[in-house]
Coordinates of C-alpha atoms in Angstrom, one line a residue:
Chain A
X1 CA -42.8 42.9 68.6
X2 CA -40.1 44.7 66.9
X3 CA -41.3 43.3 63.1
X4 CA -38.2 45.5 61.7
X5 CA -35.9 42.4 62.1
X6 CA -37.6 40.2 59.6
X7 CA -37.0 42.4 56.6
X8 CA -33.6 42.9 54.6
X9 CA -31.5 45.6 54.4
X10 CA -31.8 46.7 51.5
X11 CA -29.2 46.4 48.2
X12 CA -26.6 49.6 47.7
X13 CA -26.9 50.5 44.5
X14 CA -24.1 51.3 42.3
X15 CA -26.4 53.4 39.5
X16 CA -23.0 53.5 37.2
X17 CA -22.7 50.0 37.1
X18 CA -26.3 49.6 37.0
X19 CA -26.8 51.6 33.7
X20 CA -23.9 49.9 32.1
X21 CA -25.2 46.5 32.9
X22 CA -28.7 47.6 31.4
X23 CA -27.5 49.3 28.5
X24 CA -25.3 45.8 27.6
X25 CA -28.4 43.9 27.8
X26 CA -30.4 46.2 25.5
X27 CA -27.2 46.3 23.1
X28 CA -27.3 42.4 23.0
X29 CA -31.2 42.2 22.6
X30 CA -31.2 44.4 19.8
X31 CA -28.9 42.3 18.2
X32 CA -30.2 38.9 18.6
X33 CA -33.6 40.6 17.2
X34 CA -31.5 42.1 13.9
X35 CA -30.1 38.7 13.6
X36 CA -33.5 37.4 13.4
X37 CA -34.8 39.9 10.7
X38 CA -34.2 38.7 7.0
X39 CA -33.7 34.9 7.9
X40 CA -36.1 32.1 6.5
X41 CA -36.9 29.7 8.7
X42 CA -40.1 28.8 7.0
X43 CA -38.1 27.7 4.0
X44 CA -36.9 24.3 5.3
X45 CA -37.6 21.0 3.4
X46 CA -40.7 19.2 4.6
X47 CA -38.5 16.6 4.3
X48 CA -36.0 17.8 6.8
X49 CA -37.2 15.3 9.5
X50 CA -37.2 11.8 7.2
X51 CA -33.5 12.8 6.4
X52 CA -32.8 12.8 9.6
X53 CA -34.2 10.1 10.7
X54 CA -32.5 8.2 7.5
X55 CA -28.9 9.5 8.4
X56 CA -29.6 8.4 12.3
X57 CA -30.8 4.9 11.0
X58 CA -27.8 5.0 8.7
X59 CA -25.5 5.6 12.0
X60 CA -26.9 2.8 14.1
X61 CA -27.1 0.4 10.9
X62 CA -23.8 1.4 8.8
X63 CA -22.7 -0.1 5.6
X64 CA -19.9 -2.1 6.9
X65 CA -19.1 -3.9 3.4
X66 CA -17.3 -0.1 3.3
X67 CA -15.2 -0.1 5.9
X68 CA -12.3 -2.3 4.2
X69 CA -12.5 -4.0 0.5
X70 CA -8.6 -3.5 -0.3
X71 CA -9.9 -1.1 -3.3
X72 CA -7.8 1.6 -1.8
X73 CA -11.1 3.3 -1.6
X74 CA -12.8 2.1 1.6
X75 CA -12.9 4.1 5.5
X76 CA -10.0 2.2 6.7
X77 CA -7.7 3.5 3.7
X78 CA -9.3 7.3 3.7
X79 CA -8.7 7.5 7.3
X80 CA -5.4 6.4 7.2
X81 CA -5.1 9.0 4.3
X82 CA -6.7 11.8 6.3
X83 CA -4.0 10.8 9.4
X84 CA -1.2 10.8 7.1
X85 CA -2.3 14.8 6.0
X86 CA -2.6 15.9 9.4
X87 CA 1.1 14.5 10.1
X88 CA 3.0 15.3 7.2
X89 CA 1.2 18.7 7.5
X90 CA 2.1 19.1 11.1
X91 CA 5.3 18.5 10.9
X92 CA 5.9 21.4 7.6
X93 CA 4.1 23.9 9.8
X94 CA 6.4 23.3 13.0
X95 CA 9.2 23.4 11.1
X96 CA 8.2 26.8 9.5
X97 CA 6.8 28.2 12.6
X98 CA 9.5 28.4 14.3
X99 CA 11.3 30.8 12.6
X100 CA 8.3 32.8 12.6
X101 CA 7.9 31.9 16.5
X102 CA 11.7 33.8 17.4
X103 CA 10.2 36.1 14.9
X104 CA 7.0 37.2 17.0
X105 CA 8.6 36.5 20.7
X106 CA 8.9 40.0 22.5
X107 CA 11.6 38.8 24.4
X108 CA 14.1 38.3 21.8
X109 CA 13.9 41.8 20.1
X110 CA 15.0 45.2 22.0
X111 CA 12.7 47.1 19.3
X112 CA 9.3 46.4 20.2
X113 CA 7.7 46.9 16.3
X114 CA 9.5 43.8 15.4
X115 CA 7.7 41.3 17.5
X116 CA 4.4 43.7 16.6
X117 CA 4.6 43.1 13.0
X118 CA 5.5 39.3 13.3
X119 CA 2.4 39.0 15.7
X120 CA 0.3 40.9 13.0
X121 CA 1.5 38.8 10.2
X122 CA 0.9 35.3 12.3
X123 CA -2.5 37.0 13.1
X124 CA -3.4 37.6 9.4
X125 CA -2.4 33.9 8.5
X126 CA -4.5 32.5 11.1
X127 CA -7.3 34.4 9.4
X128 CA -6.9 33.5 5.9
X129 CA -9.7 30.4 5.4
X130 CA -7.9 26.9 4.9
X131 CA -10.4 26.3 2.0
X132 CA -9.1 29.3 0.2
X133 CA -5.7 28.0 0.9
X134 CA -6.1 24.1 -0.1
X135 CA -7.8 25.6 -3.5
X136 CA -4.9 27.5 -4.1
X137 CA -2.7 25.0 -3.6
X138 CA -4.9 22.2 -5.7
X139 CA -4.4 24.8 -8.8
X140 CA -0.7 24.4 -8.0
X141 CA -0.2 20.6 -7.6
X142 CA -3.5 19.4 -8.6
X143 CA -6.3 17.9 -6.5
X144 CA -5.6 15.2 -3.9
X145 CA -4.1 15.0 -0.7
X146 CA -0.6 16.8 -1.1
X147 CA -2.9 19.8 -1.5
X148 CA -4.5 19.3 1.6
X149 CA -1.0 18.7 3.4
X150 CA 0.5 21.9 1.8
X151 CA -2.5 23.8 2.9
X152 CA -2.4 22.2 6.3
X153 CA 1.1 22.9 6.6
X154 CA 1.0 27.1 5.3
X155 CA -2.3 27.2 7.7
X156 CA -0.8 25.8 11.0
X157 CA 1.7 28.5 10.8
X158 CA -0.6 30.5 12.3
X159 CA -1.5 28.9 15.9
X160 CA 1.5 27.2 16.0
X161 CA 3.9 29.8 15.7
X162 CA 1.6 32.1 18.3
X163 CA 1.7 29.1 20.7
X164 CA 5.7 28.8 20.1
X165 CA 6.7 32.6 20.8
X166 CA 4.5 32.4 24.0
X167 CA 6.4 29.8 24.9
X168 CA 9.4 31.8 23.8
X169 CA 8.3 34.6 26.4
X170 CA 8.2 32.7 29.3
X171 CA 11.8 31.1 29.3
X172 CA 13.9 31.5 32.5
X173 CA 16.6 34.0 31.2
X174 CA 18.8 32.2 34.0
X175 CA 20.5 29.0 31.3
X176 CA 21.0 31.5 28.8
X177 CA 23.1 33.8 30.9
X178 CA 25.1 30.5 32.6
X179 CA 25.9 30.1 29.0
X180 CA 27.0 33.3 27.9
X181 CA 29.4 33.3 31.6
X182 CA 31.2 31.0 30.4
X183 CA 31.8 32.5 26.7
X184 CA 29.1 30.9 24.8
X185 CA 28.5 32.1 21.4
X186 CA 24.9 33.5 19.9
X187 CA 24.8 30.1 18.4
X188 CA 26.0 28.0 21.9
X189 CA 23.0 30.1 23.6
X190 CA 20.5 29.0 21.0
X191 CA 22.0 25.1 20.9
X192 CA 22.8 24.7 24.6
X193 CA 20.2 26.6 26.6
X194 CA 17.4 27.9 24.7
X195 CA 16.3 25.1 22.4
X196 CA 16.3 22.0 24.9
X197 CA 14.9 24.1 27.1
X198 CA 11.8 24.6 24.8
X199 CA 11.6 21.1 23.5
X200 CA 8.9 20.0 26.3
X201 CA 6.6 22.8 25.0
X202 CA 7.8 22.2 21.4
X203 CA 6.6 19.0 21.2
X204 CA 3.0 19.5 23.4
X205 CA 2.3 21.8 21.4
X206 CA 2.7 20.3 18.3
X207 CA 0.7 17.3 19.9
X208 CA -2.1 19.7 20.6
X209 CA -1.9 21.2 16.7
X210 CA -1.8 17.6 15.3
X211 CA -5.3 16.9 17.3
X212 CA -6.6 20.0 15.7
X213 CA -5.0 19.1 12.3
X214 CA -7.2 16.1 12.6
X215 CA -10.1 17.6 12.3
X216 CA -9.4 20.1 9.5
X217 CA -7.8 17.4 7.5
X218 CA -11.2 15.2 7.7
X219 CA -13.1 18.7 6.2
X220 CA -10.1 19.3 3.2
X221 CA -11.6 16.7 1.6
X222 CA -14.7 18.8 1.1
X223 CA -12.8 20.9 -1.6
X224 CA -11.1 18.2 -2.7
X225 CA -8.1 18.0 -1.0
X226 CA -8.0 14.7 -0.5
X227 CA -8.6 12.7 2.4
X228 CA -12.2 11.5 4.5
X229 CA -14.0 14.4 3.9
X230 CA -14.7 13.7 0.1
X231 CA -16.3 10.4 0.1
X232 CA -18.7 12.1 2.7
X233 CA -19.9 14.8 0.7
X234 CA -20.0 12.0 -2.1
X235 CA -22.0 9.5 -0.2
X236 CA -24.3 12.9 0.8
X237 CA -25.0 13.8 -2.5
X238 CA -26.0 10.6 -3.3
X239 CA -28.1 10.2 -0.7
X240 CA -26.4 6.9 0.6
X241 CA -27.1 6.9 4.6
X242 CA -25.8 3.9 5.7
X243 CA -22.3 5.0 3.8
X244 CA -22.5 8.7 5.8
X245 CA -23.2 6.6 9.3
X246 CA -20.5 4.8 8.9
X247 CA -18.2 7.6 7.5
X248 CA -19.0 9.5 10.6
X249 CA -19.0 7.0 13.0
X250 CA -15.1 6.3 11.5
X251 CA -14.5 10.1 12.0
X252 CA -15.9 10.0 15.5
X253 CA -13.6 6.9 16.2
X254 CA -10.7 8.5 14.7
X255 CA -10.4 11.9 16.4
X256 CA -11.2 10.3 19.6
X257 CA -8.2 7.7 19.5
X258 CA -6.1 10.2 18.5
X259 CA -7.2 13.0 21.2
X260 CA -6.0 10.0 23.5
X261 CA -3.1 9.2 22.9
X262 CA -2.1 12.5 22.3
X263 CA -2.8 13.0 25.9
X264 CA -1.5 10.0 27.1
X265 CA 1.9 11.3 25.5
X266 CA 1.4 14.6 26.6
X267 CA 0.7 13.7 30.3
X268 CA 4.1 11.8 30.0
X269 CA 5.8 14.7 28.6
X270 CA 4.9 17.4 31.7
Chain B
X1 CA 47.0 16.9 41.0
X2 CA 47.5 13.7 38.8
X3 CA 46.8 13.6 35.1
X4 CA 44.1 11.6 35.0
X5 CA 42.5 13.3 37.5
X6 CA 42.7 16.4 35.2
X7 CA 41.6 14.5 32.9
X8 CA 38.0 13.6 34.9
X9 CA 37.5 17.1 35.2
X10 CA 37.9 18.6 32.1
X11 CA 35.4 16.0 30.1
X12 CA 31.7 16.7 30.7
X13 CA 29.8 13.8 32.6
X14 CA 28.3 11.8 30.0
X15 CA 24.4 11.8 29.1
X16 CA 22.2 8.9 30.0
X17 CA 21.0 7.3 27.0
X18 CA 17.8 6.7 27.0
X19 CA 16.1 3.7 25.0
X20 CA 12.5 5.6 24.5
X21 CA 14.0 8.3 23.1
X22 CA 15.4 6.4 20.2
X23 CA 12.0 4.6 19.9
X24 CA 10.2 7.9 19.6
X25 CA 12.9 9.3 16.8
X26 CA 12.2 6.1 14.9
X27 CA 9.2 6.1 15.1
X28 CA 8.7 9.5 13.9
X29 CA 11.4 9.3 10.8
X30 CA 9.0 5.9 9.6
X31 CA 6.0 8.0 9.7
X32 CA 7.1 10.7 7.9
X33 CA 8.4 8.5 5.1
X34 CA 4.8 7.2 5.5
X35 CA 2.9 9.8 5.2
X36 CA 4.8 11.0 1.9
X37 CA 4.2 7.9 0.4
X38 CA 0.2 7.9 1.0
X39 CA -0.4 11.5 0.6
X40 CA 2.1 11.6 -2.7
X41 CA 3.0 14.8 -1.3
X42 CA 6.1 15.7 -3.6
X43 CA 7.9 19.4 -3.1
X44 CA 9.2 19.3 -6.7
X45 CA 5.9 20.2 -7.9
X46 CA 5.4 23.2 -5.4
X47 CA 8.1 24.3 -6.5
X48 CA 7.4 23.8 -10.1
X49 CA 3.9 25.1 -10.1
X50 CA 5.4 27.8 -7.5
X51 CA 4.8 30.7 -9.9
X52 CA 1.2 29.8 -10.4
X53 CA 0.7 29.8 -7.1
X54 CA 2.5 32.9 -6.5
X55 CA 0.1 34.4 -9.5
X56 CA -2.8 33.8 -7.9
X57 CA -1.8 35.2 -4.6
X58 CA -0.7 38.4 -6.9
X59 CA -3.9 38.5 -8.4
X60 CA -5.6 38.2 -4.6
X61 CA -3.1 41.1 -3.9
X62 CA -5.2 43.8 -6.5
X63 CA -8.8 43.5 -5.2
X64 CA -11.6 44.7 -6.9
X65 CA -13.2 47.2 -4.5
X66 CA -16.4 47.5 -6.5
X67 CA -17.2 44.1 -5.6
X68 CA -18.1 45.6 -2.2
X69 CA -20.8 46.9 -2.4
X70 CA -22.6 43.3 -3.7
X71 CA -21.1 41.4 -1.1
X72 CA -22.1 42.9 1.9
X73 CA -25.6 41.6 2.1
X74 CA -24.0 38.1 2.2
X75 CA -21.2 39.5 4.5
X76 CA -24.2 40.9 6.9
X77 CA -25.9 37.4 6.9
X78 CA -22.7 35.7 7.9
X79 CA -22.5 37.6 11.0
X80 CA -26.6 37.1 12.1
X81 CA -25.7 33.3 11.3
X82 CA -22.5 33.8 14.1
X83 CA -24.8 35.8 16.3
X84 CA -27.8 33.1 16.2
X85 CA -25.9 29.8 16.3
X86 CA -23.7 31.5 19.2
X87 CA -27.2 32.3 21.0
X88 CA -29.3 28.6 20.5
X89 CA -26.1 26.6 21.1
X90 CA -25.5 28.7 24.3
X91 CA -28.8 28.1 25.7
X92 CA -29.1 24.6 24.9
X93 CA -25.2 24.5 26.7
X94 CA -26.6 26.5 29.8
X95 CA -28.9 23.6 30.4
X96 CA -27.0 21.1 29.4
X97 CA -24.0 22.1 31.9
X98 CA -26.4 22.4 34.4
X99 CA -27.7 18.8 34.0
X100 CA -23.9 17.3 34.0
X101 CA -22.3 18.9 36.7
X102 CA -21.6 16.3 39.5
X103 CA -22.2 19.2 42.4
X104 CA -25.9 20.0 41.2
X105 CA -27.1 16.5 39.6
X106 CA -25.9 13.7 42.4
X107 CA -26.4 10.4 39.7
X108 CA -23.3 9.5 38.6
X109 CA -25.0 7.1 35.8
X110 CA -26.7 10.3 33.8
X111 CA -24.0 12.5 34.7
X112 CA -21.6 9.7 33.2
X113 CA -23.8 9.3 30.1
X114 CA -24.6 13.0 29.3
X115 CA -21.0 13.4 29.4
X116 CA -20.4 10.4 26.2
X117 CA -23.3 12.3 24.2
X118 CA -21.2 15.8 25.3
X119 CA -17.5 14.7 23.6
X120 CA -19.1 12.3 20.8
X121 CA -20.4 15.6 19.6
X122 CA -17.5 17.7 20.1
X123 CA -15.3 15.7 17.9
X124 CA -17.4 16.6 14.7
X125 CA -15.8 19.1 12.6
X126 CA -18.4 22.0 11.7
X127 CA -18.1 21.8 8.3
X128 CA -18.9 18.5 8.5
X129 CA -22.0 19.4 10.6
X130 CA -22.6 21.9 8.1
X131 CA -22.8 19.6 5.3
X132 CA -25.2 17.2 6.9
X133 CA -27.5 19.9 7.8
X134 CA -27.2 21.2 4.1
X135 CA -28.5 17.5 3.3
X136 CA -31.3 17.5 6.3
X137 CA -32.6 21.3 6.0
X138 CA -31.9 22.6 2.7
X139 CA -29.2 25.0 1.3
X140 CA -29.5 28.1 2.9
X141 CA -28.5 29.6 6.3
X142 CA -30.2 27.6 8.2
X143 CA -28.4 24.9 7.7
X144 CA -25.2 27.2 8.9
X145 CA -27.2 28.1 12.1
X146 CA -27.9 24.6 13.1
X147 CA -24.1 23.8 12.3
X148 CA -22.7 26.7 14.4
X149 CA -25.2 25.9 17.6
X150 CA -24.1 22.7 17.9
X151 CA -20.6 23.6 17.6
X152 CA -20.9 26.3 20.0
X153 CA -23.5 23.5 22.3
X154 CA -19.9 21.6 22.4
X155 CA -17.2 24.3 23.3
X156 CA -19.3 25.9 25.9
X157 CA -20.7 22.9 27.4
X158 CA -17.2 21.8 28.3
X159 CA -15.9 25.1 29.5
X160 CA -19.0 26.1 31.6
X161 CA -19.5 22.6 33.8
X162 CA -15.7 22.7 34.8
X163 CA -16.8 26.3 35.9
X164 CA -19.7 24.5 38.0
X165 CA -17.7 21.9 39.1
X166 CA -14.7 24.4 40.9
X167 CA -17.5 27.2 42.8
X168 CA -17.4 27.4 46.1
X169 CA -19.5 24.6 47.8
X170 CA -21.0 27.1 50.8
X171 CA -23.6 29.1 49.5
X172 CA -25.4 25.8 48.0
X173 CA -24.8 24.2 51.8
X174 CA -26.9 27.6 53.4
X175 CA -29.3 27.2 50.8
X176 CA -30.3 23.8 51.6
X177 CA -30.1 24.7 55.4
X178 CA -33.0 27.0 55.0
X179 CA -34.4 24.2 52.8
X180 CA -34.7 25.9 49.3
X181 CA -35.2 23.5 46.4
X182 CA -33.5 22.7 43.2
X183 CA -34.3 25.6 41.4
X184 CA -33.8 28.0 44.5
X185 CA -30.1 26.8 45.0
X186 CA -29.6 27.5 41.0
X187 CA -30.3 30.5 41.0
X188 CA -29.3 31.9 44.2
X189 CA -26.4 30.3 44.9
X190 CA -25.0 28.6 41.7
X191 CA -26.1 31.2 38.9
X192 CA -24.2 34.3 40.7
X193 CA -20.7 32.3 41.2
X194 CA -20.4 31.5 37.6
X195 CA -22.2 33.9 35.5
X196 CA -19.6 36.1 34.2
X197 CA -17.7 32.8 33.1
X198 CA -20.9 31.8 31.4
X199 CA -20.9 35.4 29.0
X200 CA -16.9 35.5 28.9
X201 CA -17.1 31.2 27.0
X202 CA -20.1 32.7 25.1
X203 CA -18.0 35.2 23.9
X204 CA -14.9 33.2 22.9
X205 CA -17.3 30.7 21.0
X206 CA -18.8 33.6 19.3
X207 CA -15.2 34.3 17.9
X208 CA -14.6 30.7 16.9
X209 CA -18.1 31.4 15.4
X210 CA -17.8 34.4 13.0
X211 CA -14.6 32.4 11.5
X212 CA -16.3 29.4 11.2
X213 CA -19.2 30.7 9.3
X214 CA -17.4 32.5 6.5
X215 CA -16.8 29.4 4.9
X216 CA -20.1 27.5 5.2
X217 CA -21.1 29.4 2.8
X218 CA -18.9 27.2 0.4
X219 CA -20.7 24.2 0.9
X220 CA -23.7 26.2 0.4
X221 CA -25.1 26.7 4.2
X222 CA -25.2 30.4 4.0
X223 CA -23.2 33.4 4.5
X224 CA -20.4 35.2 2.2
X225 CA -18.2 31.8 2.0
X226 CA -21.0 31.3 -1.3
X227 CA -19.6 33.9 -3.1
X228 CA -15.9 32.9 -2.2
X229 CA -16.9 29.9 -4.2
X230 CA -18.3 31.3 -7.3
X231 CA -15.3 33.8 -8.0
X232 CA -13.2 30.6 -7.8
X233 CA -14.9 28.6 -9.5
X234 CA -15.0 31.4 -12.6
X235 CA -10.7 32.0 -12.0
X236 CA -11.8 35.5 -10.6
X237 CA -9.1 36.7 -7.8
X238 CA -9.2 40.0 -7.9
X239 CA -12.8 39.4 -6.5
X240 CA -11.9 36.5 -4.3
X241 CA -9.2 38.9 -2.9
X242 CA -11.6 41.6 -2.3
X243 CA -13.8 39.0 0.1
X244 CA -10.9 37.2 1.8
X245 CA -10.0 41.1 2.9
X246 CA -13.1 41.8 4.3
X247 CA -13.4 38.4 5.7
X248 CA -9.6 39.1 7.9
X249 CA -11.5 42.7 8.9
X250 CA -14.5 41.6 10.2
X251 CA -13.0 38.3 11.7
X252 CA -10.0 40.5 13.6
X253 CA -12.2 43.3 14.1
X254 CA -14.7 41.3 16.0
X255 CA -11.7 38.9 17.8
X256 CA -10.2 42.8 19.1
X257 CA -14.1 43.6 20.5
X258 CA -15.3 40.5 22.3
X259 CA -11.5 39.5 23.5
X260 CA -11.4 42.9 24.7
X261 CA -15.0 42.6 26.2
X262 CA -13.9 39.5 28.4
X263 CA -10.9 40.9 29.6
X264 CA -13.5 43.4 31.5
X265 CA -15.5 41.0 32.3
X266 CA -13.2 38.8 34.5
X267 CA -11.8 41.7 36.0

């Protein structure tokens, strides 16, 4: 019996793509072993595991005298707070972006270093740390939560503004020009064609940077920016569980609600 | 042609009001007014205080390039603390995705609860994370490490079992044909289909990563953000200008490679 028919044929070999494939591997190893060298993992509390266990207890039994005592300093007030900083802050940073967004947009300019250097500037925003930002801004105003919406509002500038010119970009040229046929203005075009038809992704994307505003507004507070984040680190410090479970679960509570209806209104929207 | 015929033509067709629009507007103008009034936000002061703010950013402007060479140590440690939490939190993520995809695990009841535990944990801010594990573990970078994974356990987890979900159904049919098990139809016909997404959402979490851990370092879990701390606590900018520069190199630096890297990859 012919046994040839049981065996397969075997793989072509591309030896370039082989080598490259290898030599990636290596590259990565070797860097997940340099990674390694230098860091102390032998140095962490013995009492890492009690802790924990305490904050876990502290999230299935949380201090619920906390969550609202009318003393202006209880979850249901700093949450609010925190939502409040991630509005107002949203809505200085889509007002400023889109300047910035024309500004970037390829589209709009017939020089091509303009939208370069706008895209380079939103770029160097975006990676200029918020902390650094919301302490500049708390030597400026002081510390409390219109640092954290000034900072909020510079920061945003940054995604949203990216986010704006891409949706700059992708217009249908076709409104504009109907406009301009019939002896439209610079100004008509922007009023009558361009802006309503960018309102849709306007707002969605404003939705999407208020979600992420969220989230950086509940860490602000860290610094002292006002807002959830500072009777966390507080209520760590002090080694209060129960008050960090129920911190966290409010957080947890928060961003979800907020990621839904920000979809809900976003589904509506498309 | 009559007059007020003329008339019809030359006026526009009017636009349909619409009631939720107004709601929306009204809405929007109360929360702002809102939001003011909790956050005592108040633009007079910015502009007030404007030329302190612009002093520091001056001061930012002339760094103090000798301050180099101490920080790079710290600035080396906050990329190993990237690299690592990108490499647990990927692992754990490459199991996890496995275990929630609806295509390999049939149970809708753990699928459905995996998936709970999967966006309860994405909705915790890192820093947050970070200061826990500060609490739990200790300053150091450890603490940063553990942060990062779990960050990076959430955005990949997400990414890579919609990649599952979407691969072509065949090659797992043939496999169970010729009556492979579980493990057989992973890595035969699952593994191959989706690999290259799995390195390219490794990739962009190891972006979201290296920015991420420049600042844990401020609430003391590790990496250069600790000395971004001290120089403003002591009022030193020229310093803290030096650091936020090298922080926008490295951090665009790497964005340019690995953004670069997945372009080839899902070519």
């Amino acid at each position: 019996m012919d046994t040839n028919i049981k065996k397969l044929p075997p793989r072509p070999v591309d030896m370039q793509k082989r080598i490259m494939h290898w030599g990636l591997a290596i590259i990565t190893i070797v860097l997940i072993a340099w990674s390694c060298t230098g860091m102390d993992f032998g140095g962490i509390k013995a009492t890492a595991g009690q802790i924990a266990g305490a904050i876990f207890n502290g999230i299935f039994h949380p201090d619920w005298s906390y969550v609202y005592n009318g003393s202006g300093e209880d979850l249901v007030s700093q949450l609010w707070q925190t939502v409040c900083i991630a509005f107002l802050g949203t809505f200085i940073s889509a007002i400023i972006s889109l300047p910035f967004a024309f500004w970037a947009a390829h589209t709009k300019h017939k020089k091509w270093y303009i939208s370069r250097t706008g895209k380079i500037v939103l770029a160097i925003i975006r990676s200029f740390p918020e902390i650094v930002l919301a302490l500049m801004f708390i030597k400026a105003v002081g510390p409390g939560s219109a640092a954290g919406v000034l900072a909020l509002g510079f920061h945003s500038v940054g995604m949203l503004a990216k986010l704006f010119s891409e949706a700059i970009e992708n217009l249908d040229d076709g409104p504009n020009e109907a406009v301009t046929a019939v002896g439209g203005s610079k100004t008509n075009i922007t009023m009558f064609s361009t802006l309503p038809n960018l309102m849709p992704a306007l707002i969605s994307n404003t939705l999407y940077r208020f979600d992420v505003s969220i989230r950086s507004a509940s860490i602000l507070g860290l610094v002292g920016a006002g807002g959830i984040g500072y009777p966390l680190i507080i209520a760590l410090q002090y080694r209060q569980w129960n008050r960090v479970g129920i911190i966290l679960l409010g957080i947890i509570i928060m961003v979800i609600v907020i990621d839904w209806i920000s979809g809900m209104i976003r589904k509506k929207l498309v | 042609m009559s007059n007020t015929d003329k008339e019809a033509l030359m006026t526009l067709p009017k636009k349909k009001f619409k009631f939720w629009n107004l709601i929306w507007v009204v809405v929007f103008i109360v929360g702002l007014f809102v939001s003011t009034d909790v956050t005592h936000t108040d633009l007079g002061a910015l502009f007030a205080n404007f030329n302190q703010f612009t002093d520091i950013f001056l001061q930012m402007l002339h760094p103090d390039w000798a301050y180099l060479g101490p920080i790079m140590p710290l600035l080396l440690e906050t990329i190993k603390m990237a690299i690592l939490g990108t490499v647990i939190g990927s692992i754990l993520a490459f199991i996890y995705s496995l275990l929630i995809a609806r295509n390999i695990v049939k149970n809708k009841a753990i699928t459905g609860i995996l998936r709970v535990i999967m966006n309860i944990v994405r909705t915790v801010p890192d820093l947050l994370l970070g200061a826990i594990f500060v609490a739990i573990v200790g300053i150091g970078p450890v603490a940063g490490i553990l942060a990062l994974a779990i960050c990076t356990f959430g955005i990949v987890v997400k990414l890579f079992y919609e990649a599952i979900e979407t691969i072509d159904p065949g090659p797992i049919e043939a496999l169970t044909a010729v009556g492979a098990n579980k493990l057989q139809i992973i890595v035969f016909a699952v593994l191959p289909q989706v690999i290259t997404y799995f390195i390219s959402y490794c990739l962009y979490a190891f972006e979201i990563n290296v920015r991420a851990s420049t600042v844990l370092g401020y609430i003391g879990a590790g990496g250069i953000g600790l000395y971004l701390q001290q120089t403003l606590q002591v009022f030193d900018y020229a310093k803290t200008g030096t650091i936020i520069l090298v922080i926008i190199v490295v951090v665009v630096l790497i964005d340019y490679v690995s953004s670069k890297s997945r372009e080839a990859l899902m070519k």
